[in-house]
Short mmCIF file of C-alpha atoms and ligand atoms in Angstrom, two decimals:
data_model
loop_
_atom_site.label_atom_id
_atom_site.label_comp_id
_atom_site.label_asym_id
_atom_site.label_seq_id
_atom_site.Cartn_x
_atom_site.Cartn_y
_atom_site.Cartn_z
CA MET Q 10 92.93 87.47 118.61
CA SER Q 11 90.95 90.48 119.87
CA ASN Q 12 87.20 90.44 120.28
CA ALA Q 13 85.66 92.10 117.23
CA SER Q 14 82.35 92.79 118.96
CA THR Q 15 83.87 95.52 121.16
CA THR Q 16 85.09 97.54 118.19
CA ILE Q 17 82.10 97.38 115.90
CA ALA Q 18 79.33 97.84 118.42
CA GLU Q 19 77.90 101.24 117.57
CA MET Q 20 78.79 101.90 113.98
CA THR Q 21 76.60 103.19 111.23
CA ASP Q 22 74.95 100.37 109.29
CA THR Q 23 77.12 100.65 106.22
CA ASN Q 24 80.40 100.80 108.11
CA GLN Q 25 79.29 98.06 110.44
CA GLN Q 26 78.41 95.75 107.59
CA ILE Q 27 81.71 96.32 105.82
CA VAL Q 28 83.83 95.80 108.93
CA GLU Q 29 81.87 92.76 110.06
CA LYS Q 30 82.17 91.20 106.65
CA THR Q 31 85.90 91.82 106.52
CA LEU Q 32 86.55 90.48 110.02
CA ALA Q 33 84.40 87.40 109.42
CA GLN Q 34 86.67 86.35 106.56
CA THR Q 35 90.02 86.76 108.24
CA ASN Q 36 91.99 86.73 111.47
CA SER Q 37 94.66 88.92 113.07
CA GLU Q 38 97.58 87.01 111.60
CA GLN Q 39 96.20 87.21 108.08
CA MET Q 40 95.36 90.88 108.47
CA LEU Q 41 98.92 91.73 109.50
CA LYS Q 42 100.28 89.76 106.56
CA GLN Q 43 97.94 91.61 104.24
CA VAL Q 44 99.01 94.99 105.64
CA ARG Q 45 102.65 94.05 105.06
CA GLN Q 46 102.01 92.67 101.59
CA ALA Q 47 100.05 95.81 100.66
CA GLY Q 48 103.19 97.83 101.38
CA ILE Q 49 101.71 100.06 104.07
CA VAL Q 50 104.09 102.28 106.03
CA GLY Q 51 103.63 105.34 108.24
CA ALA Q 52 102.61 108.03 105.78
CA GLY Q 53 103.37 110.84 108.23
CA GLY Q 54 107.02 110.97 107.25
CA ALA Q 55 108.99 108.28 109.06
CA GLY Q 56 107.83 105.33 106.95
CA PHE Q 57 107.85 102.76 109.73
CA PRO Q 58 106.21 99.50 108.54
CA THR Q 59 102.63 99.49 109.79
CA TYR Q 60 102.31 95.71 110.22
CA VAL Q 61 104.89 95.91 113.01
CA LYS Q 62 103.13 98.76 114.78
CA LEU Q 63 99.83 96.90 114.62
CA GLN Q 64 101.30 93.90 116.45
CA ALA Q 65 101.48 95.91 119.69
CA LYS Q 66 98.77 95.81 122.32
CA ALA Q 67 97.36 99.26 123.10
CA GLU Q 68 94.73 100.89 125.29
CA ILE Q 69 94.16 103.86 123.04
CA PHE Q 70 94.50 104.07 119.26
CA LEU Q 71 95.19 107.68 118.30
CA VAL Q 72 94.86 109.09 114.79
CA ASN Q 73 97.28 111.97 114.47
CA ALA Q 74 95.35 114.31 112.20
CA ALA Q 75 96.90 117.52 113.51
CA GLU Q 76 98.66 118.35 110.23
CA CYS Q 77 100.13 121.41 111.86
CA GLU Q 78 102.91 122.05 109.34
CA PRO Q 79 101.69 125.24 107.71
CA MET Q 80 101.02 124.85 103.94
CA LEU Q 81 100.28 121.10 103.96
CA LYS Q 82 96.55 120.36 103.44
CA VAL Q 83 96.36 116.62 102.88
CA ASP Q 84 94.85 114.89 105.90
CA GLN Q 85 92.26 117.57 106.61
CA GLN Q 86 90.83 117.15 103.08
CA LEU Q 87 91.08 113.36 102.96
CA MET Q 88 89.15 113.14 106.23
CA ALA Q 89 86.42 115.39 104.85
CA GLN Q 90 86.19 113.33 101.67
CA HIS Q 91 86.52 109.80 103.09
CA PRO Q 92 85.44 109.90 106.77
CA ASP Q 93 84.00 106.38 106.60
CA LYS Q 94 87.25 104.90 105.34
CA LEU Q 95 89.26 106.54 108.12
CA ILE Q 96 86.83 105.27 110.75
CA ARG Q 97 86.97 101.75 109.37
CA GLY Q 98 90.79 101.87 109.18
CA LEU Q 99 90.84 102.97 112.80
CA LEU Q 100 88.47 100.17 113.79
CA TYR Q 101 90.69 97.58 112.13
CA GLY Q 102 93.65 99.08 114.02
CA MET Q 103 91.71 98.94 117.28
CA PHE Q 104 90.71 95.35 116.57
CA LEU Q 105 94.30 94.25 115.94
CA THR Q 106 95.78 96.07 118.94
CA GLY Q 107 92.89 95.43 121.32
CA ALA Q 108 92.49 99.18 121.93
CA LYS Q 109 89.18 99.95 123.58
CA GLN Q 110 89.25 103.61 122.70
CA GLY Q 111 89.92 105.41 119.43
CA ILE Q 112 90.70 109.12 119.22
CA ILE Q 113 90.92 111.26 116.10
CA ALA Q 114 92.98 114.30 117.10
CA LEU Q 115 92.48 117.25 114.79
CA LYS Q 116 91.96 120.99 114.84
CA GLN Q 117 88.77 123.02 115.06
CA LYS Q 118 89.61 124.73 111.78
CA TYR Q 119 89.19 121.40 109.93
CA GLN Q 120 85.45 121.99 110.15
CA ALA Q 121 84.57 120.07 106.99
CA ALA Q 122 86.36 117.00 108.37
CA ILE Q 123 84.66 117.35 111.77
CA ASN Q 124 81.26 117.66 110.09
CA ALA Q 125 81.91 114.59 107.95
CA LEU Q 126 83.29 112.42 110.76
CA THR Q 127 80.94 113.32 113.61
CA PRO Q 128 77.74 111.59 112.40
CA GLN Q 129 79.65 108.37 111.72
CA LEU Q 130 81.54 108.03 115.01
CA PRO Q 131 80.79 104.86 116.98
CA ASP Q 132 80.72 105.10 120.78
CA ASN Q 133 84.28 103.91 121.20
CA ILE Q 134 85.79 106.60 118.95
CA ARG Q 135 85.88 110.28 119.80
CA ILE Q 136 87.22 113.42 118.20
CA HIS Q 137 89.72 115.45 120.19
CA ILE Q 138 90.13 119.09 119.24
CA LEU Q 139 93.76 120.15 119.43
CA PRO Q 140 94.75 123.78 119.91
CA ASP Q 141 95.91 125.44 116.69
CA VAL Q 142 99.55 125.49 117.74
CA TYR Q 143 102.82 124.08 116.49
CA PRO Q 144 103.86 121.31 116.98
CA ALA Q 145 100.54 119.77 118.02
CA GLY Q 146 101.38 117.01 115.53
CA ASP Q 147 104.61 115.92 117.26
CA GLU Q 148 103.23 112.60 118.51
CA VAL Q 149 104.56 113.12 122.04
CA ILE Q 150 102.67 116.42 122.15
CA THR Q 151 99.57 115.05 120.39
CA ILE Q 152 99.38 112.28 123.01
CA TRP Q 153 99.73 114.79 125.81
CA PHE Q 154 96.99 117.02 124.40
CA ALA Q 155 94.61 114.17 123.54
CA THR Q 156 95.09 111.86 126.54
CA GLY Q 157 97.02 113.75 129.23
CA ARG Q 158 99.66 110.97 129.13
CA ARG Q 159 103.33 111.90 128.83
CA VAL Q 160 105.72 109.75 126.84
CA PRO Q 161 109.13 109.49 128.54
CA PRO Q 162 112.17 110.67 126.56
CA ALA Q 163 113.47 108.14 124.01
CA ALA Q 164 110.43 105.91 124.66
CA LEU Q 165 107.72 104.90 122.21
CA PRO Q 166 104.08 106.01 122.63
CA ILE Q 167 103.14 102.41 123.32
CA SER Q 168 105.04 102.71 126.64
CA VAL Q 169 102.05 104.77 127.83
CA GLY Q 170 99.50 102.48 126.17
CA VAL Q 171 98.94 104.62 123.09
CA LEU Q 172 99.45 103.65 119.47
CA VAL Q 173 99.59 106.50 116.95
CA ASN Q 174 98.85 106.27 113.23
CA ASN Q 175 98.46 108.71 110.40
CA VAL Q 176 95.26 109.41 108.43
CA GLN Q 177 96.47 108.13 105.05
CA THR Q 178 98.00 105.05 106.66
CA LEU Q 179 94.70 103.98 108.19
CA MET Q 180 92.82 104.62 104.97
CA GLN Q 181 95.34 102.37 103.23
CA VAL Q 182 94.73 99.70 105.88
CA ALA Q 183 90.99 99.81 105.12
CA ASP Q 184 91.67 99.63 101.36
CA ALA Q 185 94.05 96.69 101.79
CA LEU Q 186 91.78 94.64 104.06
CA GLU Q 187 88.55 95.34 102.20
CA GLN Q 188 89.66 95.48 98.57
CA ASP Q 189 93.13 93.94 98.57
CA LYS Q 190 94.47 97.27 97.34
CA THR Q 191 98.21 97.91 97.44
CA VAL Q 192 99.96 101.22 98.09
CA THR Q 193 100.64 102.77 94.69
CA GLN Q 194 99.58 106.36 95.28
CA ARG Q 195 100.35 109.24 97.55
CA THR Q 196 98.27 112.33 98.30
CA LEU Q 197 100.39 115.47 98.66
CA THR Q 198 100.10 119.25 98.62
CA VAL Q 199 101.95 121.51 96.18
CA ASN Q 200 102.02 124.98 97.68
CA GLY Q 201 103.90 128.26 97.80
CA ALA Q 202 105.02 130.22 94.76
CA VAL Q 203 103.19 128.07 92.19
CA ASN Q 204 100.55 129.04 89.64
CA LYS Q 205 97.83 126.77 91.03
CA ALA Q 206 98.36 125.45 94.55
CA LEU Q 207 96.66 122.09 94.94
CA THR Q 208 96.44 118.84 96.80
CA VAL Q 209 96.40 115.79 94.58
CA THR Q 210 96.76 112.01 94.64
CA VAL Q 211 99.58 110.90 92.35
CA PRO Q 212 101.22 107.60 91.38
CA ILE Q 213 104.28 106.79 93.48
CA GLY Q 214 107.41 107.09 91.36
CA ILE Q 215 106.52 110.13 89.27
CA SER Q 216 109.11 112.89 89.53
CA LEU Q 217 108.77 116.00 91.68
CA ALA Q 218 109.16 117.99 88.44
CA GLU Q 219 105.95 116.37 87.20
CA VAL Q 220 104.29 117.15 90.52
CA LEU Q 221 105.30 120.79 90.10
CA ASN Q 222 103.80 120.81 86.59
CA LEU Q 223 100.47 119.66 88.03
CA ALA Q 224 100.47 122.95 89.98
CA GLY Q 225 101.16 124.95 86.83
CA GLY Q 226 104.87 125.33 87.61
CA ALA Q 227 106.64 127.92 89.72
CA SER Q 228 105.27 131.45 89.62
CA ILE Q 229 108.62 133.09 90.36
CA ALA Q 230 111.90 133.35 88.49
CA ASN Q 231 114.20 132.11 91.25
CA PRO Q 232 112.44 129.14 92.83
CA ALA Q 233 113.81 126.93 95.58
CA TYR Q 234 112.11 123.72 96.71
CA ILE Q 235 111.30 122.02 99.98
CA VAL Q 236 109.94 118.47 100.20
CA GLY Q 237 107.59 118.22 103.18
CA GLY Q 238 106.43 121.08 105.39
CA PRO Q 239 108.20 124.39 105.94
CA MET Q 240 109.29 123.46 109.47
CA MET Q 241 110.50 119.88 109.07
CA GLY Q 242 110.83 119.51 105.31
CA LYS Q 243 114.15 119.28 103.50
CA MET Q 244 115.37 121.55 100.75
CA ILE Q 245 116.11 119.76 97.49
CA GLU Q 246 117.77 120.81 94.28
CA ASP Q 247 117.00 117.78 92.13
CA LEU Q 248 113.38 117.70 91.00
CA ASN Q 249 114.00 114.41 89.20
CA GLN Q 250 113.71 112.50 92.43
CA PRO Q 251 110.54 110.42 92.74
CA VAL Q 252 107.48 110.76 94.92
CA THR Q 253 107.53 108.04 97.59
CA LYS Q 254 105.05 106.68 100.13
CA THR Q 255 106.17 109.36 102.59
CA THR Q 256 106.26 112.48 100.39
CA GLY Q 257 103.86 114.88 102.10
CA GLY Q 258 104.29 117.94 99.93
CA LEU Q 259 106.34 120.07 97.60
CA LEU Q 260 106.79 123.73 98.52
CA VAL Q 261 108.15 126.45 96.27
CA LEU Q 262 109.72 129.55 97.81
CA PRO Q 263 112.08 132.26 96.53
CA GLN Q 264 115.76 131.47 96.95
CA ASP Q 265 116.20 134.44 99.28
CA HIS Q 266 113.37 133.31 101.58
CA ILE Q 267 114.46 132.93 105.19
CA LEU Q 268 113.59 129.21 105.26
CA ILE Q 269 115.78 128.54 102.24
CA GLN Q 270 118.59 130.68 103.62
CA ARG Q 271 118.54 128.71 106.85
CA GLN Q 272 118.64 125.37 105.08
CA THR Q 273 121.67 126.40 103.02
CA ARG Q 274 123.66 127.55 106.06
CA SER Q 275 126.65 125.29 106.73
CA LEU Q 276 127.12 123.52 110.03
CA ASP Q 277 130.43 125.36 110.45
CA ALA Q 278 128.63 128.68 110.13
CA ILE Q 279 126.04 127.56 112.71
CA MET Q 280 128.73 126.43 115.15
CA ASN Q 281 130.58 129.74 114.71
CA MET Q 282 127.40 131.66 115.43
CA ALA Q 283 126.70 129.49 118.46
CA ARG Q 284 130.20 130.18 119.85
CA ASN Q 285 130.16 133.87 119.13
CA VAL Q 286 126.63 135.15 119.53
CA CYS Q 287 124.67 132.76 121.79
CA GLU Q 288 123.39 134.98 124.60
CA GLN Q 289 122.34 132.00 126.73
CA CYS Q 290 118.92 133.60 126.88
CA ARG Q 291 117.39 130.07 127.09
CA MET Q 292 114.50 131.00 124.79
CA CYS Q 293 115.16 127.86 122.74
CA THR Q 294 114.74 125.76 125.88
CA GLU Q 295 111.75 127.72 127.17
CA LEU Q 296 109.88 127.03 123.91
CA CYS Q 297 111.16 123.51 123.18
CA PRO Q 298 108.03 121.28 123.13
CA ARG Q 299 109.90 118.21 124.38
CA HIS Q 300 111.39 120.22 127.26
CA LEU Q 301 107.95 121.61 128.11
CA VAL Q 302 106.45 118.12 128.38
CA GLY Q 303 109.12 117.10 130.90
CA HIS Q 304 112.07 115.79 128.89
CA GLU Q 305 115.60 116.72 129.93
CA LEU Q 306 116.28 118.04 126.41
CA SER Q 307 117.52 121.60 126.72
CA PRO Q 308 118.79 123.09 123.46
CA SER Q 309 120.49 126.02 125.20
CA GLU Q 310 122.45 123.63 127.45
CA ILE Q 311 123.43 121.53 124.45
CA VAL Q 312 124.66 124.59 122.55
CA LYS Q 313 126.66 125.61 125.63
CA ALA Q 314 128.07 122.11 126.08
CA VAL Q 315 129.13 121.85 122.44
CA CYS Q 316 130.79 125.27 122.50
CA TYR Q 317 132.50 124.92 125.87
CA GLU Q 318 133.81 121.40 126.42
CA LYS Q 319 134.52 121.96 130.13
CA VAL Q 320 130.83 122.32 130.92
CA ALA Q 321 129.77 119.37 128.75
CA GLN Q 322 127.79 116.77 130.71
CA PRO Q 323 127.43 113.47 128.83
CA SER Q 324 123.70 113.16 129.56
CA VAL Q 325 123.04 116.73 128.41
CA LEU Q 326 124.71 116.00 125.09
CA LEU Q 327 123.03 112.59 124.73
CA SER Q 328 119.62 114.17 125.23
CA ALA Q 329 120.02 115.50 121.67
CA LEU Q 330 118.85 112.00 120.69
CA THR Q 331 115.39 112.96 121.96
CA CYS Q 332 115.07 116.05 119.76
CA SER Q 333 112.13 115.73 117.34
CA GLU Q 334 113.69 118.27 114.95
CA CYS Q 335 110.47 120.28 115.08
CA GLY Q 336 112.46 123.42 114.31
CA ILE Q 337 110.91 125.72 116.95
CA CYS Q 338 114.29 126.57 118.49
CA GLU Q 339 115.73 127.51 115.10
CA ALA Q 340 112.79 129.10 113.32
CA TYR Q 341 110.97 130.81 116.16
CA ALA Q 342 112.79 130.94 119.48
CA CYS Q 343 116.36 132.04 118.90
CA PRO Q 344 116.67 135.82 118.61
CA VAL Q 345 120.08 135.63 116.94
CA GLU Q 346 119.44 133.00 114.25
CA ILE Q 347 121.35 130.12 115.82
CA SER Q 348 120.07 126.64 115.03
CA PRO Q 349 120.22 124.37 118.09
CA MET Q 350 118.26 121.87 115.96
CA ARG Q 351 121.12 121.52 113.49
CA VAL Q 352 123.55 121.06 116.40
CA ASN Q 353 121.27 118.32 117.71
CA ARG Q 354 121.07 116.71 114.29
CA MET Q 355 124.86 116.58 114.11
CA LEU Q 356 125.08 115.05 117.59
CA LYS Q 357 122.37 112.50 116.80
CA GLN Q 358 124.30 111.33 113.78
CA GLN Q 359 127.49 110.94 115.82
CA PHE Q 360 125.79 109.13 118.71
CA ARG Q 361 123.92 106.75 116.41
CA GLN Q 362 127.14 105.84 114.64
CA GLN Q 363 128.64 105.09 118.04
CA GLY Q 364 125.59 103.05 119.09
CA MET Q 365 124.92 105.39 122.03
CA LYS Q 366 121.52 105.54 123.72
CA TYR Q 367 119.84 108.13 125.93
CA GLU Q 368 118.39 106.80 129.18
CA GLY Q 369 117.22 109.88 131.10
CA GLU Q 370 113.94 109.99 132.98
CA LEU Q 371 110.74 111.91 132.61
CA HIS Q 372 110.64 115.07 134.74
CA PRO Q 373 107.55 117.03 135.74
CA ALA Q 374 106.02 119.03 132.91
CA ASP Q 375 106.99 122.70 132.79
CA PRO Q 376 104.38 124.74 134.71
CA MET Q 377 104.23 127.10 131.71
CA ILE Q 378 103.38 124.30 129.26
CA ASP Q 379 99.89 125.63 128.55
CA TYR Q 380 101.24 128.98 127.39
CA ARG Q 381 104.37 128.15 125.44
CA PHE Q 382 103.24 126.40 122.27
CA VAL Q 383 103.36 128.64 119.23
CA PRO Q 384 100.06 129.64 117.54
CA ILE Q 385 100.14 128.65 113.86
CA LYS Q 386 99.10 132.14 112.73
CA ARG Q 387 102.04 133.67 114.56
CA LEU Q 388 104.38 131.04 113.16
CA VAL Q 389 103.19 131.67 109.59
CA SER Q 390 103.70 135.39 110.08
CA ARG Q 391 107.15 134.96 111.67
CA LEU Q 392 108.25 132.70 108.82
CA ASN Q 393 107.01 135.20 106.26
CA LEU Q 394 104.74 132.56 104.72
CA GLU Q 395 101.45 134.50 104.51
CA ALA Q 396 101.88 135.14 100.79
CA TYR Q 397 102.66 131.47 100.11
CA ASN Q 398 100.16 129.61 102.30
CA HIS Q 399 97.32 128.96 99.83
CA ASP Q 400 94.24 126.78 100.33
CA ALA Q 401 95.50 124.07 97.92
CA PRO Q 402 92.15 122.29 97.32
CA LEU Q 403 92.07 118.55 96.67
CA GLN Q 404 91.81 118.06 92.89
CA PRO Q 405 91.32 114.95 90.76
CA LEU Q 406 94.34 113.90 88.71
CA ASN Q 407 93.66 114.35 85.00
CA TRP Q 408 97.01 113.18 83.79
CA GLN Q 409 98.78 109.88 83.24
CA PRO Q 410 102.57 109.53 83.63
CA LYS Q 411 104.61 107.99 80.83
CA GLN Q 412 106.99 106.35 83.28
CA VAL Q 413 107.68 105.89 86.98
CA ILE Q 414 110.85 105.17 88.93
CA ILE Q 415 109.95 103.33 92.10
CA PRO Q 416 112.50 103.12 94.93
CA VAL Q 417 112.72 99.67 96.54
CA GLN Q 418 113.18 101.29 99.92
CA GLN Q 419 110.57 103.80 100.97
CA HIS Q 420 110.41 102.62 104.56
CA ILE Q 421 112.47 102.18 107.70
CA GLY Q 422 114.18 98.79 107.59
CA GLN Q 423 115.79 96.81 104.79
CA PRO Q 424 115.26 97.51 101.10
CA SER Q 425 112.98 95.08 99.30
CA THR Q 426 114.38 92.80 96.64
CA PRO Q 427 113.12 93.25 93.06
CA ILE Q 428 111.14 90.23 91.79
CA VAL Q 429 110.70 91.51 88.22
CA GLN Q 430 113.16 91.60 85.34
CA VAL Q 431 113.83 93.96 82.47
CA GLY Q 432 111.19 93.37 79.78
CA ASP Q 433 108.51 92.04 82.13
CA SER Q 434 105.00 93.38 81.69
CA VAL Q 435 103.47 94.56 84.95
CA SER Q 436 99.96 95.63 85.88
CA GLN Q 437 99.08 98.54 88.12
CA GLY Q 438 99.22 97.37 91.74
CA GLN Q 439 101.34 94.28 91.01
CA CYS Q 440 104.07 93.42 93.52
CA ILE Q 441 107.51 94.19 92.06
CA ALA Q 442 109.78 93.93 95.11
CA MET Q 443 109.54 91.79 98.24
CA PRO Q 444 111.07 92.11 101.68
CA ASP Q 445 113.04 89.22 103.15
CA GLU Q 446 110.70 87.10 105.26
CA GLN Q 447 112.44 87.89 108.55
CA ALA Q 448 113.51 91.47 107.78
CA LEU Q 449 111.79 94.70 108.72
CA GLY Q 450 110.26 95.83 105.45
CA VAL Q 451 107.21 95.83 103.19
CA ALA Q 452 106.35 94.92 99.62
CA ILE Q 453 106.66 97.46 96.79
CA HIS Q 454 104.17 97.66 93.90
CA ALA Q 455 103.92 98.98 90.37
CA SER Q 456 102.05 102.29 90.27
CA LEU Q 457 101.74 102.15 86.48
CA ALA Q 458 100.86 99.37 84.05
CA GLY Q 459 103.69 98.91 81.56
CA THR Q 460 107.03 97.31 80.89
CA VAL Q 461 109.99 97.11 83.24
CA ARG Q 462 112.76 99.14 81.61
CA GLN Q 463 115.45 98.94 84.27
CA VAL Q 464 116.03 97.19 87.59
CA SER Q 465 118.73 98.24 90.04
CA THR Q 466 119.40 97.63 93.71
CA SER Q 467 117.76 100.98 94.48
CA SER Q 468 114.81 101.32 92.08
CA ILE Q 469 112.62 99.84 89.36
CA HIS Q 470 111.90 101.84 86.23
CA ILE Q 471 108.56 101.16 84.50
CA VAL Q 472 107.52 102.64 81.17
CA GLY Q 473 103.78 102.92 80.56
CA GLU Q 474 101.85 100.91 77.99
S1 SF4 V 709 114.11 121.08 117.24
FE1 SF4 V 709 114.61 122.40 118.95
S2 SF4 V 709 112.65 122.94 119.82
FE2 SF4 V 709 112.29 121.13 118.55
S3 SF4 V 709 112.53 119.36 119.91
FE3 SF4 V 709 114.54 119.76 119.02
S4 SF4 V 709 115.56 121.09 120.48
FE4 SF4 V 709 113.39 121.16 120.97
S1 SF4 V 710 117.77 130.97 121.93
FE1 SF4 V 710 119.65 131.26 120.73
S2 SF4 V 710 120.79 132.77 121.87
FE2 SF4 V 710 119.23 132.00 123.26
S3 SF4 V 710 120.23 130.31 124.35
FE3 SF4 V 710 119.21 129.42 122.58
S4 SF4 V 710 120.77 129.35 120.99
FE4 SF4 V 710 121.50 130.79 122.56
#
């Protein structure tokens, strides 16, 4: 067990008292169990179970608060509203992992968050100001900016002594350890062509259609929808699907918007374009963040290798496994609208099915690395998003759902097994599905008090009281 005194030394009185009290009543093993039982997973998108991450030993605990996907405004507002909770969540993380240093990496433009956090920072936690570029929030790039350390390709951040967590995740850790709260809500942004762009905390399991209603509905006649950010989010057609622990946002754009057009392009069409119009200008490689930081990944070489089998080198193709799918090559770099990212995605799927792994080494960083990341303003302009990128202020939820449909798998790992039956009454926050003891997974909880209407292998339907 780590020494608590190193992590709570210089905190404000209130935070210090709360953390000391919590740590005095528990130990590392119990804390990890509690984090698992509370259902906490990486809220940044991947949904990796947090209790596993927190078992590692780290030198630096990094909060990735870059939020550099244009149009998403969640973490920046949560930090401004609950700075103390984030700091305490980070301190618990530092305690469990033994990290001596905590860093909150965010952008200068999140001034309200900086103002709220700064007076509460203990000596062992600092703020790092990231440049306002994309993708400063790709954890490999965040680590490089905030610590100067470079994560080798296909390796985890912990290989360089850094553990990375998301803002909401750490706040959930504080809630779980201090108040025994379980994960039943998700804060997300609804932005774009809507009548009232907002950021709001909603019960997990409500539909995206209900989320859209909270923003006053679409403001255009031909809406298309993206779940997540404009760069890495996925287009969806079915608004009946539920909000999960990893839903970061819902964006509404016109169907003829370039981002929607790109997402609807078939892989065949992309491969045809790659064969016929790739100029081998290498712009995709010159601007690829992973390539810049010293990874072998070279989207232009992959496109060439896929199109012309004779020049295909196995390691070049396998390096597709190290693509973060940040979208820079597709949305910003390529002058002729080819999507190396989609080619990489296809290769990743094939290689994973075949159980293939990439084992290339870290090369020196590109000497141009300081000049090649894309300023967010330029990205927003290039993507034609200026008219859709609203402030989306954090609003209280003045609405209660009639029902929720809660997926039993919202995380990486195995689905949890329902422990309730049709007709059962459940309270808000009650555990309704459990992971197998030995499996990678977390508990799932009711986000609404009511009666269980339906239980399947994929979800639990609860109707409100
Ligand atoms: S999506 Fe493109 S730019 Fe981004 S990491 Fe992958 S290859 Fe590089
Ligand atoms: S940027 Fe486009 S045209 Fe240039 S090498 Fe890459 S895929 Fe080919």
